[in-house]
Short mmCIF file of C-alpha atoms and ligand atoms in Angstrom, two decimals:
data_model
loop_
_atom_site.label_atom_id
_atom_site.label_comp_id
_atom_site.label_asym_id
_atom_site.label_seq_id
_atom_site.Cartn_x
_atom_site.Cartn_y
_atom_site.Cartn_z
CA VAL A 1 19.26 -9.20 -10.73
CA ARG A 2 15.89 -9.67 -12.44
CA VAL A 3 12.92 -10.51 -10.28
CA LEU A 4 9.35 -11.41 -11.16
CA GLY A 5 6.94 -9.95 -8.59
CA ILE A 6 3.43 -11.28 -7.89
CA GLU A 7 0.91 -9.17 -5.95
CA GLY A 8 -2.47 -10.47 -4.86
CA THR A 9 -3.52 -9.18 -1.44
CA ALA A 10 -6.92 -7.69 -2.29
CA TRP A 11 -7.99 -6.02 -5.55
CA ALA A 12 -4.89 -5.90 -7.75
CA ALA A 13 -4.00 -9.03 -9.73
CA SER A 14 -0.58 -7.78 -10.62
CA ALA A 15 2.76 -9.02 -11.94
CA ALA A 16 5.94 -7.06 -12.51
CA LEU A 17 9.49 -7.40 -13.71
CA TYR A 18 12.25 -5.56 -11.90
CA ASP A 19 15.57 -5.31 -13.69
CA GLY A 20 18.32 -4.29 -11.29
CA ALA A 21 20.81 -3.54 -14.08
CA THR A 22 18.67 -0.72 -15.44
CA ASP A 23 16.68 -0.13 -12.24
CA SER A 24 13.51 -0.36 -14.31
CA VAL A 25 10.11 -1.75 -13.35
CA HIS A 26 7.45 -3.03 -15.73
CA ILE A 27 4.04 -3.58 -14.10
CA GLU A 28 0.88 -5.23 -15.42
CA THR A 29 -2.28 -5.09 -13.30
CA GLU A 30 -5.86 -6.26 -13.68
CA ALA A 31 -8.02 -4.45 -11.14
CA TYR A 32 -11.03 -6.10 -9.52
CA GLN A 33 -13.94 -3.69 -9.62
CA PRO A 34 -16.97 -4.84 -7.57
CA GLU A 35 -20.30 -4.34 -9.33
CA SER A 36 -21.88 -3.16 -6.09
CA GLY A 37 -20.76 -2.56 -2.51
CA GLY A 38 -17.17 -3.01 -1.35
CA LEU A 39 -14.64 -5.77 -2.00
CA HIS A 40 -16.21 -9.24 -1.69
CA PRO A 41 -13.46 -11.69 -0.65
CA ARG A 42 -14.89 -14.54 -2.75
CA GLU A 43 -15.27 -12.40 -5.87
CA ALA A 44 -11.80 -10.94 -5.31
CA ALA A 45 -10.37 -14.47 -5.15
CA GLU A 46 -12.21 -15.42 -8.36
CA HIS A 47 -10.68 -12.36 -9.96
CA MET A 48 -7.21 -13.48 -8.80
CA ALA A 49 -7.76 -17.02 -10.09
CA GLU A 50 -8.71 -15.69 -13.50
CA HIS A 51 -6.22 -12.86 -13.94
CA LEU A 52 -3.06 -13.62 -11.92
CA PRO A 53 -1.85 -16.41 -14.25
CA LYS A 54 -2.50 -14.15 -17.26
CA VAL A 55 -0.59 -11.10 -16.01
CA ALA A 56 2.23 -13.35 -14.76
CA GLU A 57 2.56 -15.12 -18.14
CA SER A 58 2.47 -11.81 -19.97
CA VAL A 59 5.28 -10.33 -17.86
CA LEU A 60 7.28 -13.55 -18.13
CA GLU A 61 6.86 -13.56 -21.90
CA ARG A 62 8.29 -10.06 -22.03
CA ALA A 63 11.23 -11.15 -19.85
CA ARG A 64 11.87 -14.14 -22.12
CA ASN A 65 11.93 -11.96 -25.19
CA GLU A 66 14.74 -10.00 -23.61
CA ARG A 67 16.91 -12.88 -22.38
CA ASP A 68 17.28 -16.66 -22.41
CA GLN A 69 17.45 -16.86 -18.62
CA PRO A 70 14.53 -14.54 -17.96
CA ILE A 71 14.60 -14.15 -14.19
CA ASP A 72 16.64 -14.93 -11.06
CA ALA A 73 13.83 -15.18 -8.49
CA VAL A 74 10.07 -15.00 -7.98
CA ALA A 75 8.80 -12.72 -5.19
CA PHE A 76 5.22 -12.69 -3.92
CA SER A 77 3.06 -10.81 -1.43
CA ARG A 78 2.78 -13.15 1.53
CA GLY A 79 0.48 -10.88 3.56
CA PRO A 80 -1.28 -9.01 5.04
CA GLY A 81 -4.42 -9.26 2.95
CA LEU A 82 -7.48 -11.34 2.15
CA GLY A 83 -6.70 -15.04 2.77
CA PRO A 84 -8.39 -16.43 -0.36
CA CYS A 85 -6.51 -13.92 -2.56
CA LEU A 86 -3.17 -14.49 -0.84
CA ARG A 87 -3.48 -18.24 -1.29
CA LEU A 88 -3.87 -17.80 -5.04
CA ALA A 89 -0.93 -15.39 -5.23
CA GLY A 90 1.16 -17.91 -3.24
CA THR A 91 0.16 -20.82 -5.47
CA THR A 92 0.92 -18.84 -8.63
CA ALA A 93 4.34 -17.77 -7.32
CA ARG A 94 5.30 -21.26 -6.12
CA ALA A 95 4.32 -22.82 -9.44
CA LEU A 96 6.40 -20.25 -11.35
CA ALA A 97 9.43 -20.64 -9.09
CA GLN A 98 9.32 -24.41 -9.51
CA ARG A 99 8.81 -24.25 -13.24
CA LEU A 100 11.65 -21.76 -13.75
CA ASP A 101 13.79 -23.47 -11.10
CA VAL A 102 14.58 -20.22 -9.27
CA PRO A 103 14.31 -19.24 -5.57
CA LEU A 104 11.11 -17.92 -4.03
CA VAL A 105 10.99 -14.74 -1.92
CA GLY A 106 8.09 -14.03 0.49
CA VAL A 107 7.48 -10.29 0.81
CA ASN A 108 5.51 -8.38 3.44
CA HIS A 109 3.14 -6.16 1.48
CA MET A 110 3.28 -3.26 3.97
CA VAL A 111 7.09 -3.26 4.10
CA ALA A 112 7.01 -3.24 0.29
CA HIS A 113 4.81 -0.09 0.36
CA LEU A 114 7.56 1.50 2.48
CA GLU A 115 10.63 0.16 0.70
CA ILE A 116 9.49 1.31 -2.74
CA GLY A 117 9.47 4.88 -1.43
CA ARG A 118 12.90 4.46 0.12
CA HIS A 119 14.22 2.92 -3.09
CA LEU A 120 12.83 5.62 -5.38
CA SER A 121 13.70 8.55 -3.10
CA GLY A 122 17.21 7.41 -2.23
CA PHE A 123 16.50 8.43 1.39
CA SER A 124 18.58 6.45 3.86
CA SER A 125 16.33 6.06 6.88
CA PRO A 126 12.95 7.70 6.40
CA VAL A 127 9.86 7.53 8.51
CA CYS A 128 7.09 6.04 6.38
CA LEU A 129 3.39 6.78 6.40
CA ASN A 130 1.45 3.89 4.89
CA ALA A 131 -2.03 5.11 4.05
CA SER A 132 -3.78 2.29 2.26
CA GLY A 133 -7.19 0.68 2.02
CA ALA A 134 -7.02 -1.88 4.78
CA ASN A 135 -4.24 -0.29 6.85
CA ALA A 136 -2.81 2.93 8.21
CA HIS A 137 0.45 3.09 10.07
CA ILE A 138 3.66 4.98 10.59
CA LEU A 139 6.86 2.97 10.47
CA GLY A 140 10.42 3.71 11.47
CA TYR A 141 13.55 1.55 11.31
CA ARG A 142 15.39 0.57 14.48
CA ASN A 143 17.79 -2.31 15.19
CA GLY A 144 16.92 -4.59 12.31
CA ARG A 145 13.14 -4.11 12.25
CA TYR A 146 10.59 -1.67 10.96
CA ARG A 147 8.81 -0.58 14.13
CA VAL A 148 5.17 0.43 14.11
CA LEU A 149 5.32 3.90 15.67
CA GLY A 150 1.63 4.58 15.27
CA GLU A 151 -1.35 2.89 13.66
CA THR A 152 -5.09 2.81 13.28
CA MET A 153 -6.99 1.57 16.30
CA ASP A 154 -9.88 0.34 14.14
CA THR A 155 -10.48 0.45 10.38
CA GLY A 156 -7.96 1.18 7.62
CA VAL A 157 -8.05 4.74 6.30
CA GLY A 158 -9.17 3.87 2.75
CA ASN A 159 -11.80 1.45 4.04
CA ALA A 160 -13.28 4.24 6.19
CA ILE A 161 -13.55 6.51 3.14
CA ASP A 162 -15.00 3.67 1.04
CA LYS A 163 -17.65 2.89 3.68
CA PHE A 164 -18.76 6.51 3.63
CA THR A 165 -19.02 6.56 -0.18
CA ARG A 166 -20.98 3.30 -0.15
CA HIS A 167 -23.45 5.01 2.19
CA VAL A 168 -23.96 7.84 -0.29
CA GLY A 169 -24.30 5.36 -3.16
CA TRP A 170 -21.00 5.88 -4.97
CA SER A 171 -19.21 2.95 -6.55
CA HIS A 172 -15.96 1.44 -5.21
CA PRO A 173 -13.30 2.75 -4.77
CA GLY A 174 -14.55 5.88 -3.04
CA GLY A 175 -11.25 7.71 -2.44
CA PRO A 176 -10.94 9.40 -5.85
CA LYS A 177 -14.62 10.44 -5.75
CA VAL A 178 -14.23 12.02 -2.31
CA GLU A 179 -11.15 13.87 -3.53
CA GLU A 180 -13.05 15.27 -6.52
CA ALA A 181 -16.13 16.25 -4.49
CA ALA A 182 -14.07 17.78 -1.67
CA ALA A 183 -12.56 20.29 -4.09
CA ASN A 184 -16.00 21.91 -4.40
CA GLY A 185 -16.95 21.76 -0.73
CA SER A 186 -16.43 23.77 2.41
CA TYR A 187 -15.45 22.51 5.84
CA VAL A 188 -17.93 20.61 8.00
CA ASP A 189 -16.93 19.86 11.57
CA LEU A 190 -16.36 16.14 12.20
CA PRO A 191 -14.57 14.13 14.92
CA TYR A 192 -10.78 14.25 15.06
CA VAL A 193 -9.30 11.32 16.99
CA VAL A 194 -5.60 10.97 17.70
CA LYS A 195 -4.58 9.13 20.87
CA GLY A 196 -0.85 9.30 21.47
CA MET A 197 0.63 7.96 18.24
CA ASP A 198 -2.51 6.13 17.12
CA PHE A 199 -5.54 7.27 15.20
CA SER A 200 -9.13 6.09 14.83
CA PHE A 201 -11.31 6.42 11.73
CA SER A 202 -14.54 4.61 12.59
CA GLY A 203 -16.04 7.52 14.58
CA ILE A 204 -15.42 10.08 11.86
CA MET A 205 -16.75 7.68 9.23
CA SER A 206 -20.04 7.21 11.16
CA ALA A 207 -20.31 10.94 11.85
CA ALA A 208 -19.78 11.70 8.16
CA LYS A 209 -22.57 9.26 7.26
CA ASP A 210 -24.87 11.00 9.76
CA ALA A 211 -23.89 14.49 8.62
CA VAL A 212 -24.62 14.06 4.94
CA ASP A 213 -27.88 14.96 3.32
CA THR A 214 -29.03 11.72 1.71
CA ASP A 215 -32.77 12.32 1.76
CA GLY A 216 -32.89 15.83 0.35
CA GLN A 217 -34.35 17.01 3.67
CA SER A 218 -31.60 17.56 6.16
CA GLY A 219 -27.88 17.47 6.62
CA ALA A 220 -24.94 18.98 4.80
CA PRO A 221 -24.18 18.81 1.07
CA VAL A 222 -22.05 15.78 0.26
CA GLU A 223 -19.23 17.99 -1.12
CA ASP A 224 -18.94 19.71 2.27
CA VAL A 225 -18.86 16.42 4.16
CA CYS A 226 -16.21 15.09 1.76
CA HIS A 227 -14.18 18.22 2.38
CA GLY A 228 -14.44 17.92 6.19
CA LEU A 229 -13.68 14.20 6.02
CA GLN A 230 -10.50 14.75 4.01
CA GLU A 231 -9.31 17.67 6.10
CA ASN A 232 -9.69 15.82 9.40
CA ILE A 233 -8.48 12.39 8.33
CA PHE A 234 -5.41 13.77 6.57
CA ALA A 235 -4.62 16.20 9.39
CA MET A 236 -4.70 13.24 11.81
CA LEU A 237 -2.22 11.35 9.63
CA THR A 238 -0.05 14.45 9.23
CA GLU A 239 -0.01 15.17 12.97
CA VAL A 240 1.20 11.66 13.81
CA ALA A 241 3.72 11.68 10.95
CA GLU A 242 5.15 14.91 12.32
CA ARG A 243 5.40 13.48 15.82
CA ALA A 244 7.15 10.39 14.42
CA LEU A 245 9.73 12.61 12.69
CA SER A 246 10.25 14.46 15.93
CA LEU A 247 10.56 11.31 18.08
CA THR A 248 12.96 9.50 15.75
CA GLY A 249 14.98 12.57 14.82
CA SER A 250 14.58 11.62 11.16
CA SER A 251 14.38 14.36 8.57
CA GLU A 252 12.92 12.21 5.79
CA LEU A 253 9.32 11.14 5.21
CA VAL A 254 8.06 8.80 2.50
CA LEU A 255 4.45 8.07 1.67
CA GLY A 256 3.01 4.69 0.68
CA GLY A 257 -0.40 3.14 -0.05
CA GLY A 258 -3.37 3.80 -2.31
CA VAL A 259 -4.78 6.71 -0.24
CA GLY A 260 -1.37 8.34 -0.75
CA GLN A 261 -2.50 9.13 -4.31
CA ASN A 262 -4.63 11.91 -2.83
CA GLN A 263 -3.20 15.33 -3.69
CA ARG A 264 -4.59 17.00 -0.57
CA LEU A 265 -2.84 14.45 1.66
CA GLN A 266 0.39 14.90 -0.28
CA SER A 267 0.24 18.68 0.02
CA MET A 268 -0.46 18.59 3.78
CA LEU A 269 2.51 16.26 4.32
CA ALA A 270 4.74 18.33 2.02
CA SER A 271 4.00 21.57 3.85
CA MET A 272 4.44 19.97 7.28
CA CYS A 273 7.86 18.65 6.15
CA GLU A 274 8.80 21.99 4.63
CA GLN A 275 7.99 23.77 7.89
CA ARG A 276 10.29 21.50 9.88
CA GLY A 277 13.04 21.34 7.25
CA ALA A 278 12.45 17.68 6.42
CA ASP A 279 12.46 16.06 2.98
CA PHE A 280 9.23 14.53 1.71
CA PHE A 281 8.84 11.96 -1.06
CA ALA A 282 5.68 10.53 -2.61
CA PRO A 283 6.18 7.85 -5.27
CA GLU A 284 4.24 8.17 -8.52
CA ASN A 285 0.72 6.71 -8.40
CA ARG A 286 1.57 3.37 -10.03
CA PHE A 287 3.82 2.64 -7.04
CA LEU A 288 1.43 3.98 -4.39
CA ARG A 289 -1.63 1.83 -5.06
CA ASP A 290 -1.21 -1.93 -4.75
CA ASN A 291 1.19 -3.13 -7.45
CA ALA A 292 3.63 -5.97 -8.06
CA GLY A 293 6.44 -3.53 -8.86
CA MET A 294 7.06 -2.84 -5.17
CA ILE A 295 7.02 -6.61 -4.49
CA ALA A 296 9.62 -7.20 -7.22
CA VAL A 297 11.87 -4.36 -6.03
CA LEU A 298 11.88 -5.50 -2.39
CA GLY A 299 12.09 -9.11 -3.61
CA ALA A 300 15.32 -8.23 -5.43
CA LYS A 301 16.83 -6.70 -2.29
CA MET A 302 15.83 -9.74 -0.21
CA TYR A 303 17.13 -12.15 -2.86
CA ALA A 304 20.48 -10.32 -2.96
CA ALA A 305 20.65 -10.69 0.84
CA GLY A 306 19.98 -14.45 0.57
CA ASP A 307 16.57 -13.98 2.17
CA THR A 308 14.64 -16.61 0.18
CA VAL A 309 12.07 -19.12 1.41
CA ALA A 310 11.69 -22.85 0.78
CA ILE A 311 8.46 -23.79 -1.00
CA ASP A 312 7.41 -25.90 2.00
CA ASP A 313 7.77 -22.95 4.36
CA SER A 314 6.17 -20.37 2.12
CA GLY A 315 2.66 -20.31 3.59
CA ILE A 316 0.73 -17.04 3.50
CA ASP A 317 -0.09 -14.91 6.56
CA SER A 318 -3.18 -12.73 6.26
CA ASN A 319 -2.25 -10.78 9.43
CA PHE A 320 1.47 -10.45 8.62
CA ARG A 321 2.65 -7.38 10.55
CA PRO A 322 5.55 -5.29 9.26
CA ASP A 323 7.42 -5.51 12.59
CA GLU A 324 7.53 -9.32 12.29
CA VAL A 325 9.95 -9.08 9.36
CA PRO A 326 13.68 -9.37 10.11
CA VAL A 327 15.19 -6.70 7.85
CA THR A 328 17.99 -8.62 6.16
CA TRP A 329 18.65 -6.30 3.23
CA ARG A 330 19.83 -3.13 4.98
CA ASP A 331 23.30 -2.42 6.32
CA ASP A 332 23.43 -2.52 10.09
CA ASP A 333 24.79 0.99 10.27
CA GLU A 334 21.58 2.30 8.68
CA THR A 335 19.80 2.99 11.94
P1 ATP B 1 -3.50 -2.57 1.59
O1 ATP B 1 -2.22 -2.06 1.03
O2 ATP B 1 -3.75 -2.18 3.00
O3 ATP B 1 -3.69 -4.03 1.33
P2 ATP B 1 -5.55 -2.03 -0.37
O4 ATP B 1 -5.33 -3.43 -0.84
O5 ATP B 1 -6.93 -1.68 -0.04
O6 ATP B 1 -4.61 -1.73 0.81
P3 ATP B 1 -4.40 0.24 -1.88
O7 ATP B 1 -4.25 0.22 -3.36
O8 ATP B 1 -3.18 0.48 -1.07
O9 ATP B 1 -5.09 -1.13 -1.57
O10 ATP B 1 -5.47 1.33 -1.46
C1 ATP B 1 -6.77 1.34 -1.97
C2 ATP B 1 -7.52 2.44 -1.27
O11 ATP B 1 -7.05 3.71 -1.75
C3 ATP B 1 -9.02 2.44 -1.47
O12 ATP B 1 -9.63 2.50 -0.21
C4 ATP B 1 -9.28 3.70 -2.27
O13 ATP B 1 -10.54 4.31 -1.98
C5 ATP B 1 -8.14 4.58 -1.83
N1 ATP B 1 -7.84 5.65 -2.78
C6 ATP B 1 -7.53 5.54 -4.08
N2 ATP B 1 -7.36 6.76 -4.64
C7 ATP B 1 -7.57 7.68 -3.65
C8 ATP B 1 -7.57 9.10 -3.59
N3 ATP B 1 -7.33 9.84 -4.67
N4 ATP B 1 -7.85 9.69 -2.41
C9 ATP B 1 -8.10 8.95 -1.30
N5 ATP B 1 -8.13 7.61 -1.30
C10 ATP B 1 -7.87 6.98 -2.46
#
C-alpha cells in the first residue's frame, strides 16, 4: 500500500509518501515561522494555502517517478487544529483524491502522534504521552478506543513554554530555546500542579513570567527559570505517565508530539521506565514534531482496514478528540 499523507493542523504544511512494501516514509515540510509573537491563525492559513499544494505536488511527482499508479489513497489530518488551516488541508486532500481517483482517509492528528510511535517501536499496546504544542495527554487503548487517561486542564504544554519565551522576547518556537538555556541554569522553585491524572500548565507559565528578571533589576536569571520550568513541567508529565503505566498494567511507553523532541523530557521518561522495568520509545525528531509521515502511516493502516471516508462526509473537526475515533485497524485481541 502506498499512501499520500497531508498534514495541516497548525504550522507544518507537510506532505509525505508512505510505502508499505518497504515500510519507508518520505516527508516534505514547509514550516510557518511567525515574524513576531506566536502562531497567527490567519497567517498560518495563508502559509498553508501557499505551501500545501507545492509540497503535495512535489511528493506526488516523486511517487509518479517510481510507479505508473503512484498511490492507493490520500490521508489527511482532519483535526484537532486551527480551523482555517484544517480547511485548506481538507480541500487539498479532497482535490487530490478526486484527481487521482483514490479513496480518502480522515486521520485524527493526535492518534497519528501515538500510532507512529507504536508503528516504529513495534510495541503492541503502549501507553502514549502526547506532548505537543496545543495539547498534552496520556492515552491508553481499551475496547476499541484510545482512552484519554490524563490531560491538560488548561493550555497545551508547548503553548505554555512558547508564551513564556514570548514574554522574555524570544522568537517562536520557544521550546528549543528553553532547552538550550536550561542547560546552563540552576533550579528555581515554581508551581507543580498534578490533580489526579490531569495536569495544569497555566499557573507555572505565569509564575515563570513573574520570576524572570526582565528589567535587569529583580528576579532570577532566565537560564534558571528555564531550568525550573523544564524540571517541573517534565516531572509532571513523567509522574502521570508512570501512574498510567501502573493503572493499565502496560510495560510500554511511547512518546509523541513536538515537545517530545526535548532531551531532558526523554531522559526523565527513560529513567522512570527503566526503574519500573518498562520499555520506552521516542521516535526520531522528524516523526515527533508535526509531520505528514505519521498521517500517511496511520492512513495506510486505516485504508487497509477499509476505514475510508466519502468526500461529502469528510468535513474537518478542529476539536476532534482522540477518544472519538473508532479504532478499526487493530486486532480485537490487542487490548
Ligand atoms: P499539536 O500536535 O497539538 O497540533 P503543534 O501543532 O503545536 O501541536 P508540534 O510540532 O507537535 O505542533 O509541537 C510544537 C511545539 O513543540 C512548540 O510549542 C515548540 O515550542 C515545542 N518544541 C519544539 N522543540 C522543543 C524542544 N526541544 N523542547 C521543548 N519543546 C519543544
